[in-house]
Coordinates of C-alpha atoms in Angstrom, one line a residue:
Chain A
X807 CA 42.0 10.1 0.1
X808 CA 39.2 10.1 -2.1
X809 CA 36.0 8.7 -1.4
X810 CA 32.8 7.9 -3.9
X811 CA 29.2 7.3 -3.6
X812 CA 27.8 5.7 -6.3
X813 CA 24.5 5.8 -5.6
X814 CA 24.9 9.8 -4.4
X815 CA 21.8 11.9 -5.9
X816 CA 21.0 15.7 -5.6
X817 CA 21.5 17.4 -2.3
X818 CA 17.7 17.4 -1.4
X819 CA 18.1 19.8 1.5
X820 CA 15.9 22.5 1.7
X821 CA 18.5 25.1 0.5
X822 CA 18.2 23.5 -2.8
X823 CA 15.4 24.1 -5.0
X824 CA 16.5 22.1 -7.5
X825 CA 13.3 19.9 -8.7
X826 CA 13.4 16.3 -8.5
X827 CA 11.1 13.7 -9.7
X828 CA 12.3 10.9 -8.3
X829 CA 12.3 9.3 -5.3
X830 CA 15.7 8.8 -3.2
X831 CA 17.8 5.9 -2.8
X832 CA 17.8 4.4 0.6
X833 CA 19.8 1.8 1.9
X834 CA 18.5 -1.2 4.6
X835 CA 19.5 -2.3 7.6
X836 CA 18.4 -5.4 9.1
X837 CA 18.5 -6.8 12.7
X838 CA 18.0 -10.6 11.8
X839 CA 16.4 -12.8 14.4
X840 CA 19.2 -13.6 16.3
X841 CA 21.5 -11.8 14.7
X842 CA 23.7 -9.4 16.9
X843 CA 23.4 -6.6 14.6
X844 CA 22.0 -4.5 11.6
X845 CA 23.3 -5.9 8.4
X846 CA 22.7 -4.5 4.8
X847 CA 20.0 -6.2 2.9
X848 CA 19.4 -3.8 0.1
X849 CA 17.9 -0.5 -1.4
X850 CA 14.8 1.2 -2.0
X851 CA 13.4 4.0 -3.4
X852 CA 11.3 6.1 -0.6
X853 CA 9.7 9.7 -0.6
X854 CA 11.5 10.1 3.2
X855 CA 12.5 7.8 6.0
X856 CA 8.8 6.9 7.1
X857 CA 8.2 5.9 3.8
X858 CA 11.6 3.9 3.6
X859 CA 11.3 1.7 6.9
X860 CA 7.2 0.5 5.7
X861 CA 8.7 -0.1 2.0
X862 CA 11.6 -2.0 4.0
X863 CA 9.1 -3.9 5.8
X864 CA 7.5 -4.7 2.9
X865 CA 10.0 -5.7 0.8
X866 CA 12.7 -7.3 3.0
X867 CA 10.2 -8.6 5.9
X868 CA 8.1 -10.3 4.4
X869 CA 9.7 -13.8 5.6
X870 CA 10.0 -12.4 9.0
X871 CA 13.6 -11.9 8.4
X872 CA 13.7 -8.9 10.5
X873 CA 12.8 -7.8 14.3
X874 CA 14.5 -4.1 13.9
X875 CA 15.2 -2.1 10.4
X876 CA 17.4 1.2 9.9
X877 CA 17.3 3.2 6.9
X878 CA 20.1 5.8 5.7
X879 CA 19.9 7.8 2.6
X880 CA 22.1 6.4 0.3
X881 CA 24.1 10.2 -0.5
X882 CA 24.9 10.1 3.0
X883 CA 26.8 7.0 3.0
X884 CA 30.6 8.2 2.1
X885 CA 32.7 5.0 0.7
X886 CA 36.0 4.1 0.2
X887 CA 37.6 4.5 -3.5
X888 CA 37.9 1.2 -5.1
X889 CA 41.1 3.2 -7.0
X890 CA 42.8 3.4 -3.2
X891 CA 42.7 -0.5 -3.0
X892 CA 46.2 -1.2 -3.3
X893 CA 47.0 1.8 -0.5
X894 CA 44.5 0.7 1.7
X895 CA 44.5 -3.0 1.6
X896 CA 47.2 -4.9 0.6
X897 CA 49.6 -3.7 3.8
X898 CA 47.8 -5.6 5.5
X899 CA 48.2 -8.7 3.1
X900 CA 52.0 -10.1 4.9
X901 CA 51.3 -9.2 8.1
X902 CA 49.7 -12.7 9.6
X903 CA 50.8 -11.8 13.1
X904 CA 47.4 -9.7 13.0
X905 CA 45.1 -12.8 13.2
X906 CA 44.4 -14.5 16.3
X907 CA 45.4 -18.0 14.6
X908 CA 48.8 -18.7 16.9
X909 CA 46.3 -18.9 20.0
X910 CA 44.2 -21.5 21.2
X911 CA 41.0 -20.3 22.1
X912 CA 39.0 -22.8 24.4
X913 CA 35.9 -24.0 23.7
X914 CA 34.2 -22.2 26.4
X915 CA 35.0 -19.2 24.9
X916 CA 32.5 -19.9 22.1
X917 CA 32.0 -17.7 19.2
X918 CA 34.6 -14.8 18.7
Chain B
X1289 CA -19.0 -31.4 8.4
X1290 CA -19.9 -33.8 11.2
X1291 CA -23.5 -34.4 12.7
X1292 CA -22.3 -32.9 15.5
X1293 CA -22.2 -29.8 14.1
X1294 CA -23.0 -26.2 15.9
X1295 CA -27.2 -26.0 15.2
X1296 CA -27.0 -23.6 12.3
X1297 CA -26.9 -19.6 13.0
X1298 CA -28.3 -17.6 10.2
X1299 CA -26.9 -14.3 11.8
X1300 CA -23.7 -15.6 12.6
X1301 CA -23.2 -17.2 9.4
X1302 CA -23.9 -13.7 7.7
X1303 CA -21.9 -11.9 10.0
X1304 CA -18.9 -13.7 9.5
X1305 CA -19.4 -13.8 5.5
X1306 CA -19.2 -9.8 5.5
X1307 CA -16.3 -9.8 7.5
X1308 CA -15.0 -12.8 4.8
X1309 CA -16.3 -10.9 1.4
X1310 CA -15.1 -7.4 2.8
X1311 CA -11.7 -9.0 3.0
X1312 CA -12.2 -10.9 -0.3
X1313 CA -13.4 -8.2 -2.3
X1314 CA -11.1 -6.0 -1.6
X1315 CA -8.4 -8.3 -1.5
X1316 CA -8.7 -9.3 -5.0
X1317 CA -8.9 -5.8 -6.1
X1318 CA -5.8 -4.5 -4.4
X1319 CA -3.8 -7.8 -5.9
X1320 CA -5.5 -6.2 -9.1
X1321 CA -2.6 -3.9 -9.1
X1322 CA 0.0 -6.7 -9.3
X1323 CA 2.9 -5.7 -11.7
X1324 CA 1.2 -2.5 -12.2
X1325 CA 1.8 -0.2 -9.4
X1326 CA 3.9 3.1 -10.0
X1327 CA 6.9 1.2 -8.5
X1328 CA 8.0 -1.8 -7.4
X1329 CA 8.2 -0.6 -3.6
X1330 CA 4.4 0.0 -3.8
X1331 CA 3.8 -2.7 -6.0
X1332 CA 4.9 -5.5 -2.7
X1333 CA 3.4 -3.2 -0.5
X1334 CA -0.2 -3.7 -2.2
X1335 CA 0.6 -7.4 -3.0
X1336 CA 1.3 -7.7 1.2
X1337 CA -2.0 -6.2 1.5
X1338 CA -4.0 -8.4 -0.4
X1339 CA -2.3 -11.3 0.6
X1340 CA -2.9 -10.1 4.3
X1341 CA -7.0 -9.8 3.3
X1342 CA -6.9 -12.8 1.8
X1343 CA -5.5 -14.9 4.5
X1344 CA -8.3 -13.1 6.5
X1345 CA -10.8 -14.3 4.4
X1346 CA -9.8 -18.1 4.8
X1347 CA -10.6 -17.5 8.3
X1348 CA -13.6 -15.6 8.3
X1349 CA -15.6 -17.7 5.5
X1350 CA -13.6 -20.6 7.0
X1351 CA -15.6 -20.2 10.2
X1352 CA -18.7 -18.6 8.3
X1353 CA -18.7 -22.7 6.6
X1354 CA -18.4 -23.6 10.1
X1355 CA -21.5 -21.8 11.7
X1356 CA -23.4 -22.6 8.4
X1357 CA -22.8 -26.9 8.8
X1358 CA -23.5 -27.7 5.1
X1359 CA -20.2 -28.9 4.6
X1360 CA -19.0 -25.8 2.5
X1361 CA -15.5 -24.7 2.8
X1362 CA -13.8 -21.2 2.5
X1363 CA -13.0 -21.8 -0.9
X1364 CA -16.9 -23.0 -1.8
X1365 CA -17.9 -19.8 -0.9
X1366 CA -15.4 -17.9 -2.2
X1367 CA -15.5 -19.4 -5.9
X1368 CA -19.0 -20.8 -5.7
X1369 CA -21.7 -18.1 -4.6
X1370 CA -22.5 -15.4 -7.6
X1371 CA -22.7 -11.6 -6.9
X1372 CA -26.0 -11.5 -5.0
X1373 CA -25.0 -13.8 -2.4
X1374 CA -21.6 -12.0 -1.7
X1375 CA -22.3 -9.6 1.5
X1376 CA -19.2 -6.7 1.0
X1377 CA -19.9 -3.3 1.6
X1378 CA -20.0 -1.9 -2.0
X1379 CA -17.3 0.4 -0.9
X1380 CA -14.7 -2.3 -1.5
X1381 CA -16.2 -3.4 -5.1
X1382 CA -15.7 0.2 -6.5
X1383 CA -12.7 -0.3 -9.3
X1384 CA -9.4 0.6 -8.8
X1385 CA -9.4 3.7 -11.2
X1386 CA -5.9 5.4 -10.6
X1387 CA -3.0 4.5 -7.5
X1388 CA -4.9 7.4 -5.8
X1389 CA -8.2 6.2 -5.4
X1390 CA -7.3 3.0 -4.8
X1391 CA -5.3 4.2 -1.8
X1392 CA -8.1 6.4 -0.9
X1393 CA -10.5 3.3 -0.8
X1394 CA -8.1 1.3 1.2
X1395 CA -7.4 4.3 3.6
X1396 CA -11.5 4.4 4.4
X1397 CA -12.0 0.6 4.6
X1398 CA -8.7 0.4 6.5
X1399 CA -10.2 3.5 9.3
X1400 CA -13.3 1.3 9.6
X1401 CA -11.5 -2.0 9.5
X1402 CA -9.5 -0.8 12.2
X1403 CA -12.3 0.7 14.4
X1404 CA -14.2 -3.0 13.9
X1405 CA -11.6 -5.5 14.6
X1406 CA -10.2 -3.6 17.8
X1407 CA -13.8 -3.9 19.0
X1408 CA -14.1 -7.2 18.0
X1409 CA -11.1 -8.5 20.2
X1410 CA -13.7 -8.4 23.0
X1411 CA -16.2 -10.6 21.2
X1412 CA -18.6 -12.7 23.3
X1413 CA -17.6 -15.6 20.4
X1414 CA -14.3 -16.7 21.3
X1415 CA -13.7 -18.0 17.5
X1416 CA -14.8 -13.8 16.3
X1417 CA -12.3 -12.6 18.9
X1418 CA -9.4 -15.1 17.8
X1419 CA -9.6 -13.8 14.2
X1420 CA -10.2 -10.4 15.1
X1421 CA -6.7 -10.2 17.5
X1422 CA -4.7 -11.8 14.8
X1423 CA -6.3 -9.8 11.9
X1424 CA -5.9 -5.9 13.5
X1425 CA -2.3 -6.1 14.3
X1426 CA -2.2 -6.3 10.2
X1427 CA -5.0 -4.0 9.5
X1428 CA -2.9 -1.6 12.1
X1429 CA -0.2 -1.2 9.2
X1430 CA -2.1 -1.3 6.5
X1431 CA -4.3 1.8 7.9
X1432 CA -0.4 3.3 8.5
X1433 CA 0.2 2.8 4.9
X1434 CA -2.6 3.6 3.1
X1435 CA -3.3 7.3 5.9
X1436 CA 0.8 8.1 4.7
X1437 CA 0.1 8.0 1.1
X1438 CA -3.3 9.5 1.5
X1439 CA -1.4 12.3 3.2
X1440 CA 1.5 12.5 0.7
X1441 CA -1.0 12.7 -2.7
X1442 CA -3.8 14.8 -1.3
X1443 CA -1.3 17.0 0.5
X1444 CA 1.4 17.2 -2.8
X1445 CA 1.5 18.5 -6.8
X1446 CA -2.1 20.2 -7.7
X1447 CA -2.2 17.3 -9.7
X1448 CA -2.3 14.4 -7.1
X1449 CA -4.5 16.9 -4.8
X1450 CA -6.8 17.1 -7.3
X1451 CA -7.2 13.0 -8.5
X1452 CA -6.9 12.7 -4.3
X1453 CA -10.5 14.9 -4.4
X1454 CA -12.0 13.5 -7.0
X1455 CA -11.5 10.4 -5.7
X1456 CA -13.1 11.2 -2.1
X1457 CA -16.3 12.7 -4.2
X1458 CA -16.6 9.6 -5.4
X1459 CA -16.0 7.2 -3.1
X1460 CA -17.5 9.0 -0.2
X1461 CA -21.4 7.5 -0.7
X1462 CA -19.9 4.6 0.0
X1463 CA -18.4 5.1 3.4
X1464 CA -21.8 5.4 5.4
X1465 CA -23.5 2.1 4.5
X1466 CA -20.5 0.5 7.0
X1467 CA -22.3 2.2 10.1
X1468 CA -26.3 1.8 9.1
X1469 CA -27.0 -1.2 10.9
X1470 CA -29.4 -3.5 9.7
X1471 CA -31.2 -6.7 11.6
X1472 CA -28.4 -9.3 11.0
X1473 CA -26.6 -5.8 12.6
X1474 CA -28.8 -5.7 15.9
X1475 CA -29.4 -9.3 16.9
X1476 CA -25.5 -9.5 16.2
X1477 CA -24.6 -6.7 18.8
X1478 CA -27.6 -7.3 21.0
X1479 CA -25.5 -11.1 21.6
X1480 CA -22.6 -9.1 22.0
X1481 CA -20.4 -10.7 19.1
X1482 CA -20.0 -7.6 17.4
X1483 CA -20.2 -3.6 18.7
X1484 CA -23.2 -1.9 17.3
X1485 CA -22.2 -0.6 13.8
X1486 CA -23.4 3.0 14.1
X1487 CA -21.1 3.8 17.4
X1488 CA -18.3 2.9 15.3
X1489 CA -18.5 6.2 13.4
X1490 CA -17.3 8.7 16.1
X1491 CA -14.0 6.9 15.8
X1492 CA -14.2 6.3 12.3
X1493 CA -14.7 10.0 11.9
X1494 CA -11.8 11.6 14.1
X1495 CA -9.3 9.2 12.5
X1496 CA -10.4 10.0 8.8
X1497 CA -11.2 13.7 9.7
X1498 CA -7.4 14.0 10.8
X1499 CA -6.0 12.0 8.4
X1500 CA -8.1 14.4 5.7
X1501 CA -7.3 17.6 7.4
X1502 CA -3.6 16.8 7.2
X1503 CA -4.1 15.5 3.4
X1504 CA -5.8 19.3 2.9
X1505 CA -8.9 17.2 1.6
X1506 CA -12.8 18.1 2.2
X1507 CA -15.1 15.7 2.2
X1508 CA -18.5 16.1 0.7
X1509 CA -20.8 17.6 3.0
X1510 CA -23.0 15.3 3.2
X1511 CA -24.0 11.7 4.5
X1512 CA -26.2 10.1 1.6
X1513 CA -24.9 6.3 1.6
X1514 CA -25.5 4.1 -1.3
X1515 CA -26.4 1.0 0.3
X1516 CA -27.0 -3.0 -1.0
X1517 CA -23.5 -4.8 -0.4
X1518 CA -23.6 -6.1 3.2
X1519 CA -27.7 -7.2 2.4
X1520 CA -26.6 -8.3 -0.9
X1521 CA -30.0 -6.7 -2.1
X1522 CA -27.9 -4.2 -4.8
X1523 CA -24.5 -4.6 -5.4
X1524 CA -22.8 -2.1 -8.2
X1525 CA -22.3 -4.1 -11.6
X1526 CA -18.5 -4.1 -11.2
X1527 CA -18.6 -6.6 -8.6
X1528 CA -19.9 -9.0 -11.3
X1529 CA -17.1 -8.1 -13.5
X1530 CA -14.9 -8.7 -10.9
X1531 CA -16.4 -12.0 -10.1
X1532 CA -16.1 -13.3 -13.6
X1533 CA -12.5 -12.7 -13.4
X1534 CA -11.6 -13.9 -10.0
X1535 CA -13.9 -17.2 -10.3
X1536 CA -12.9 -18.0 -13.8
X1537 CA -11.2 -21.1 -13.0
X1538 CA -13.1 -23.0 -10.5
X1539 CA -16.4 -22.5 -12.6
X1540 CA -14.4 -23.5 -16.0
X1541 CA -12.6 -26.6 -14.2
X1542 CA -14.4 -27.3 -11.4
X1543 CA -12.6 -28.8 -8.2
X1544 CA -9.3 -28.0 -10.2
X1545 CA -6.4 -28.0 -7.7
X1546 CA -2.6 -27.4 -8.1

């Protein structure tokens, strides 16, 4: 299988020489509140990861949205081909048995 | 203000408006940069900052109005007092010239800023101390910022080293008149409100001098200090410029509210 990364820019690892002016593409994590855990708010363009989790402060923070932020380069993210949809997806389309909707759950349960 | 107001307290009252028109000043310059920074990541980053000073500013000329009792509020003496009665330290009133030395300016105000609040936590003036605690946990991240981009320009292309030393030549005559203390200075410390302003420069000077060292910058050697903000006996003529712009409105419509 295939996978893409939009986003992907220049390996900027020191083997590689290869001059670039501009910054890379990071992608945000944020730990809301009360939220359980880091959820993706966004990009940003950073010089490195320092850099990318004050600009994340500053631009996705600002409302005191967040109490914990993670940053990851966005060419390090590997995603799934939107071309491999049918493959990937769609088996799982007929089967119903898969979700938990023939229990009942009790209330005391709470949120699943 | 009430009748019951505090009896009036001439050093208090200045004391508080150089905290307030440090803030100000520099406040309105940074939000100078507003839509123009390099990019837009920098560009909220600098508008967070001046909002931060700003807010700042509402408290310390808010309480400045306060100590005074003539009924003037934060925004009287922020819109209504013209260039000889502000009380900044000219450092903050330089222009912005390029991202660089604007940076460069916010990285020495920030070091001093930093050194001043965290003293003033302790403040034998409970309303000095309140402002102070809320203020440095801001002026914490903003010293972060401002020391990491210092570091990245001055210690990057021989072209940002360069504007990164030219800047510090220029801006450096303007860093000592923070620790020459003056009377409002002494009576202040001697009551305990504020530390003494020379024995702020030891820590001034290790956090600059290692933020400096690792931005491969040299600072001037020497300690000539323009001085005339804080006394408001010479400011530069930019802060008049400035002025002009930022006080436009309330002098053109005055009492105009939105």
């Amino acid at each position: 299988m295939s996978s893409v990364n939009p986003g992907a820019l220049p390996q900027s690892d020191a083997a590689q020489p290869k001059k670039r002016n501009e910054w890379p593409l990071w992608e945000v994590f944020i730990r809301g509140q009360h939220g359980m855990s880091h959820r993706h708010v966004g990009s940003l363009h950073a010089p490195d990861a320092d850099m990318a989790i004050r600009n994340a402060r500053d631009v996705y923070t600002r409302r005191n949205e967040g109490v914990s932020i993670w940053v990851v380069e966005a060419r390090h993210i590997a995603a799934s081909s939107p071309s491999d949809k049918g493959p990937l997806y769609e088996p799982s389309e007929s089967k119903v048995y898969r979700h938990p909707t023939f229990y009942d759950i009790p209330d005391e349960a709470g949120h699943m | 203000m009430t009748a019951t107001a505090a009896a009036p307290d001439p050093a208090l009252f200045e004391f508080c408006l150089r905290m307030g028109d440090n803030t100000l000043v520099l406040g309105h310059r940074v939000s100078e940069w507003c839509g123009h920074a390099p990019v837009i990541e920098e560009d909220i980053a600098l508008a967070n900052t001046a909002l931060d000073l700003i807010g700042q500013t509402q408290l310390w000329l808010g309480l400045a109005g306060e100590v005074e009792g003539a009924g003037r509020s934060a925004d009287d003496l922020a819109f209504l007092r013209d260039a000889w009665d502000f009380r900044n330290l000219l450092l903050v009133e330089r222009p912005n010239r390029d991202f660089g030395h604007t940076l460069l300016r916010q990285c020495l105000f920030d070091a001093w800023h930093l050194e001043m609040l965290t003293a003033l936590c302790g403040s034998s003036e409970p309303r000095v101390s309140e402002i102070a605690q809320k203020a440095v946990k801001e002026v914490s991240y903003h010293l972060e910022r401002s020391a990491d981009t210092v570091i990245g320009l001055g210690d990057g292309t021989p072209e940002s080293h360069a504007r990164m030393q030219d800047a510090l030549d220029r801006l450096w005559p303007y860093v000592g008149e923070a620790f020459l203390p003056d009377a409002i200075d002494t009576e202040i410390a001697a009551r305990g409100i504020a530390p003494d302003a020379a024995t702020l420069r030891a820590g001034f000077d290790a956090r600059i001098g290692a933020i400096l060292a690792e931005a491969t910058l040299s600072p001037p050697d020497s300690r000539f200090a323009h001085q005339g903000g804080k006394t408001g006996v010479r400011h530069t003529e930019d802060l008049g410029h400035m002025l002009a712009t930022m006080q436009f409105l309330q002098r053109a419509y005055p009492g105009a509210t939105w």
